[in-house]
Tab-separated table of C-alpha atoms in Angstrom:
chain	number	residue	atom	x	y	z
A	41	MET	CA	0.283	-0.104	-0.541
A	42	PRO	CA	1.134	3.593	-0.890
A	43	ASN	CA	1.652	5.953	1.979
A	44	TYR	CA	-0.609	8.370	0.247
A	45	ILE	CA	-0.676	12.297	0.701
A	46	THR	CA	-2.498	15.129	-0.684
A	47	ILE	CA	-1.529	17.478	-3.577
A	48	ASP	CA	-1.795	20.015	-0.052
A	49	GLU	CA	0.187	18.389	1.605
A	50	PHE	CA	2.908	17.811	-1.172
A	51	LYS	CA	3.346	21.293	-1.723
A	52	LYS	CA	3.996	21.839	2.362
A	53	GLY	CA	7.559	21.029	1.155
A	54	GLU	CA	9.214	24.379	-0.715
A	55	ILE	CA	11.387	23.630	-3.489
A	56	THR	CA	12.869	26.743	-5.100
A	57	ILE	CA	15.889	26.550	-8.379
A	58	GLY	CA	19.193	28.234	-7.015
A	59	GLU	CA	22.209	28.839	-8.876
A	60	ILE	CA	25.646	28.193	-7.134
A	61	LYS	CA	27.633	30.973	-6.872
A	62	SER	CA	30.024	29.487	-5.306
A	63	ALA	CA	31.950	25.953	-3.304
A	64	GLU	CA	34.009	25.494	-0.890
A	65	MET	CA	35.686	22.750	1.527
A	66	ILE	CA	35.612	22.998	4.707
A	67	GLU	CA	38.327	22.152	7.419
A	68	GLY	CA	38.033	19.403	8.946
A	69	SER	CA	35.621	17.504	6.901
A	70	ASP	CA	36.233	15.436	4.036
A	71	LYS	CA	32.156	15.348	4.138
A	72	LEU	CA	30.695	18.371	3.441
A	73	LEU	CA	30.759	21.216	1.325
A	74	LYS	CA	29.364	25.173	2.243
A	75	LEU	CA	27.876	26.799	-0.362
A	76	SER	CA	26.900	30.224	-1.624
A	77	VAL	CA	23.100	29.903	-3.577
A	78	ASP	CA	21.191	32.325	-4.946
A	79	LEU	CA	17.549	31.501	-4.562
A	80	GLY	CA	16.189	34.714	-5.844
A	81	GLU	CA	16.273	36.760	-2.841
A	82	GLU	CA	18.551	39.740	-1.453
A	83	ARG	CA	21.625	37.507	-0.373
A	84	PRO	CA	22.198	33.972	-1.270
A	85	ARG	CA	21.958	31.255	1.219
A	86	THR	CA	25.646	29.077	2.893
A	87	VAL	CA	23.927	25.472	1.996
A	88	VAL	CA	26.361	22.882	3.749
A	89	SER	CA	25.567	19.575	2.596
A	90	GLY	CA	26.889	16.249	2.415
A	91	ILE	CA	28.021	16.564	-1.231
A	92	ARG	CA	32.688	16.133	-1.456
A	93	LYS	CA	33.268	13.298	-2.186
A	94	TYR	CA	31.141	13.618	-5.466
A	95	PHE	CA	33.161	16.699	-6.064
A	96	GLU	CA	36.826	16.143	-6.177
A	97	ASP	CA	37.350	19.810	-7.588
A	98	PRO	CA	34.411	21.657	-6.105
A	99	SER	CA	34.541	24.605	-8.331
A	100	ALA	CA	32.238	22.228	-11.020
A	101	LEU	CA	29.613	23.382	-8.883
A	102	VAL	CA	29.847	26.757	-9.339
A	103	GLY	CA	26.648	28.065	-12.068
A	104	VAL	CA	24.907	24.850	-11.346
A	105	LYS	CA	21.342	26.123	-11.505
A	106	CYS	CA	19.650	22.706	-9.724
A	107	ALA	CA	16.721	22.381	-7.272
A	108	PHE	CA	16.524	23.472	-3.703
A	109	ALA	CA	14.162	22.317	-0.222
A	110	THR	CA	13.974	25.508	0.767
A	111	ASN	CA	11.799	26.076	4.032
A	112	LEU	CA	13.493	23.170	6.641
A	113	GLU	CA	14.752	25.047	9.238
A	114	PRO	CA	17.797	26.355	9.173
A	115	ARG	CA	20.746	24.062	11.340
A	116	PRO	CA	24.113	23.925	11.789
A	117	LEU	CA	26.716	21.171	10.589
A	118	MET	CA	29.966	21.799	11.998
A	119	GLY	CA	29.079	24.863	13.479
A	120	ILE	CA	27.416	26.962	9.963
A	121	PRO	CA	24.710	27.175	9.998
A	122	SER	CA	22.919	25.676	6.331
A	123	GLU	CA	19.903	27.723	4.982
A	124	ALA	CA	18.853	25.592	3.058
A	125	MET	CA	19.118	21.391	1.400
A	126	ILE	CA	20.400	20.829	-1.905
A	127	LEU	CA	18.075	17.973	-3.167
A	128	ALA	CA	19.914	14.683	-5.428
A	129	VAL	CA	20.108	11.217	-5.565
A	130	SER	CA	22.667	8.919	-4.499
A	131	ASN	CA	23.941	4.979	-4.459
A	132	ASP	CA	26.865	3.028	-5.152
A	133	GLU	CA	27.358	3.413	-8.412
A	134	THR	CA	26.540	7.502	-9.352
A	135	PHE	CA	24.898	10.661	-8.148
A	136	SER	CA	23.202	13.026	-9.324
A	137	LEU	CA	21.331	17.007	-9.093
A	138	LEU	CA	18.294	17.945	-9.971
A	139	ARG	CA	18.710	19.991	-12.134
A	140	VAL	CA	17.006	22.610	-14.758
A	141	SER	CA	17.776	24.872	-17.791
A	142	ASP	CA	20.416	27.548	-17.747
A	143	ALA	CA	17.319	29.182	-18.487
A	144	THR	CA	15.812	29.373	-15.764
A	145	THR	CA	15.946	32.187	-12.929
A	146	PRO	CA	16.622	31.070	-9.296
A	147	GLY	CA	13.584	31.711	-7.379
A	148	MET	CA	11.767	29.523	-9.264
A	149	ARG	CA	9.419	27.373	-7.103
A	150	VAL	CA	8.844	23.704	-9.560
A	151	LYS	CA	4.908	23.073	-8.758
B	110	MET	CA	7.999	34.774	8.058
B	111	PRO	CA	8.899	30.920	6.882
B	112	ASN	CA	6.097	28.182	7.151
B	113	TYR	CA	9.534	26.357	7.971
B	114	ILE	CA	8.512	22.265	7.736
B	115	THR	CA	10.370	19.244	9.625
B	116	ILE	CA	13.027	17.150	7.660
B	117	ASP	CA	10.318	14.528	8.104
B	118	GLU	CA	7.130	16.750	7.324
B	119	PHE	CA	9.300	17.469	3.536
B	120	LYS	CA	10.273	13.833	3.348
B	121	LYS	CA	6.474	12.710	3.020
B	122	GLY	CA	6.841	14.087	-0.564
B	123	GLU	CA	7.882	10.374	-2.640
B	124	ILE	CA	10.627	12.153	-5.119
B	125	THR	CA	11.159	9.473	-7.631
B	126	ILE	CA	13.854	9.953	-9.953
B	127	GLY	CA	11.716	8.019	-14.014
B	128	GLU	CA	12.172	7.647	-17.664
B	129	ILE	CA	9.650	8.338	-19.991
B	130	LYS	CA	9.145	5.989	-22.407
B	131	SER	CA	6.600	7.740	-24.752
B	132	ALA	CA	5.486	10.515	-24.453
B	133	GLU	CA	1.454	11.609	-26.905
B	134	MET	CA	-1.016	14.046	-27.412
B	135	ILE	CA	-4.134	13.713	-26.540
B	136	GLU	CA	-7.039	13.173	-28.105
B	137	GLY	CA	-9.627	16.625	-27.397
B	138	SER	CA	-6.809	18.194	-25.259
B	139	ASP	CA	-4.173	21.341	-26.464
B	140	LYS	CA	-2.737	21.346	-23.003
B	141	LEU	CA	-1.842	17.882	-21.785
B	142	LEU	CA	0.333	14.707	-22.971
B	143	LYS	CA	0.312	11.436	-21.587
B	144	LEU	CA	3.247	9.899	-20.773
B	145	SER	CA	4.780	6.384	-19.764
B	146	VAL	CA	7.038	6.171	-17.135
B	147	ASP	CA	9.591	3.413	-15.795
B	148	LEU	CA	9.959	4.926	-12.278
B	149	GLY	CA	11.424	1.115	-10.957
B	150	GLU	CA	8.318	-0.783	-11.133
B	151	GLU	CA	7.569	-4.556	-12.191
B	152	ARG	CA	4.991	-1.589	-15.067
B	153	PRO	CA	5.201	1.575	-16.196
B	154	ARG	CA	2.865	4.137	-15.218
B	155	THR	CA	0.785	6.255	-16.584
B	156	VAL	CA	1.603	10.525	-16.499
B	157	VAL	CA	-1.258	12.978	-17.349
B	158	SER	CA	0.509	15.925	-17.238
B	159	GLY	CA	0.340	19.982	-19.091
B	160	ILE	CA	3.232	20.039	-20.368
B	161	ARG	CA	1.929	19.985	-23.893
B	162	LYS	CA	2.498	23.532	-24.913
B	163	TYR	CA	6.739	23.106	-24.185
B	164	PHE	CA	7.396	19.799	-26.125
B	165	GLU	CA	5.933	21.115	-29.767
B	166	ASP	CA	7.509	17.231	-31.323
B	167	PRO	CA	6.052	14.851	-27.810
B	168	SER	CA	8.390	12.453	-28.312
B	169	ALA	CA	11.555	14.658	-27.333
B	170	LEU	CA	10.547	13.648	-23.781
B	171	VAL	CA	11.309	10.085	-25.218
B	172	GLY	CA	14.402	9.212	-23.194
B	173	VAL	CA	14.448	11.603	-20.514
B	174	LYS	CA	15.218	10.915	-17.037
B	175	CYS	CA	13.628	13.284	-14.582
B	176	ALA	CA	11.947	13.943	-11.175
B	177	PHE	CA	8.011	13.094	-9.920
B	178	ALA	CA	5.912	13.134	-7.558
B	179	THR	CA	5.007	9.615	-6.876
B	180	ASN	CA	2.730	8.834	-3.899
B	181	LEU	CA	0.142	11.521	-4.808
B	182	GLU	CA	-3.239	9.440	-4.573
B	183	PRO	CA	-4.182	8.913	-8.877
B	184	ARG	CA	-6.869	11.169	-11.133
B	185	PRO	CA	-8.931	11.262	-13.508
B	186	LEU	CA	-6.946	14.019	-16.581
B	187	MET	CA	-9.338	13.306	-19.473
B	188	GLY	CA	-10.756	10.590	-18.467
B	189	ILE	CA	-7.234	8.862	-18.187
B	190	PRO	CA	-6.095	8.303	-15.074
B	191	SER	CA	-2.089	9.945	-14.206
B	192	GLU	CA	-0.064	8.204	-11.836
B	193	ALA	CA	2.371	10.120	-10.784
B	194	MET	CA	3.732	13.923	-11.548
B	195	ILE	CA	6.034	15.215	-13.309
B	196	LEU	CA	8.223	18.608	-11.239
B	197	ALA	CA	8.861	21.486	-13.469
B	198	VAL	CA	9.601	24.550	-12.924
B	199	SER	CA	7.381	27.757	-15.177
B	200	ASN	CA	6.922	30.923	-15.844
B	201	ASP	CA	6.251	32.719	-18.470
B	202	GLU	CA	10.461	32.719	-19.983
B	203	THR	CA	10.463	29.601	-20.384
B	204	PHE	CA	10.145	26.084	-18.680
B	205	SER	CA	11.872	23.177	-17.049
B	206	LEU	CA	12.229	19.296	-15.733
B	207	LEU	CA	14.281	18.216	-13.035
B	208	ARG	CA	16.513	16.002	-14.782
B	209	VAL	CA	19.526	13.613	-13.304
B	210	SER	CA	22.576	12.288	-15.093
B	211	ASP	CA	21.769	9.459	-17.981
B	212	ALA	CA	23.831	7.164	-14.756
B	213	THR	CA	20.820	7.106	-12.602
B	214	THR	CA	18.802	3.891	-12.476
B	215	PRO	CA	14.935	4.802	-12.866
B	216	GLY	CA	13.142	3.831	-9.220
B	217	MET	CA	16.159	6.199	-7.257
B	218	ARG	CA	14.456	8.758	-4.355
B	219	VAL	CA	15.455	11.900	-3.428
B	220	LYS	CA	16.928	12.906	-0.227
């Protein structure tokens, strides 16, 4: 039996397009990256994510437009408040972000 | 004030990678397309979506791997039960699906 939810419940989760402006390693962590993400707001948000192992060179993430969960309460990771969650799929063999066309604008909301 | 939700609430919405196997117009509708989508299950699901206007040639969708909401109760559109919702962003200027790498496998769950 699937755990059905209503469309209104689904839409309580805000999914927003962001453009990654910078991506850097965090001293003392071999798992986390610290991203600065333009989500179409006044200032970019800081996003701390456990995607270090998928990006030998974090600068490959700069300019990428992809989907973020944007209404989770900020939580600190390695002492850095993470203000959104990057959405991804992964298994032992592969990893992928949820990417959108370059023609999209940061702040666009998934519907 | 943002409408914060918990990570558990967010994860109630199942987001799954699907591969579009076929895409066809629906007689009598200039808005809808009928998709057959491999979501890593025994049989593909039928997805009816109002994305007709973005795809002059629906066959451009065949082979595309992208994100679907997969635990909404099926609902009929033009008499056809739609068994998932394709996720997308759009405004007056642009439209985009949430695409993933070709190396991903249908059925992978977004986390």
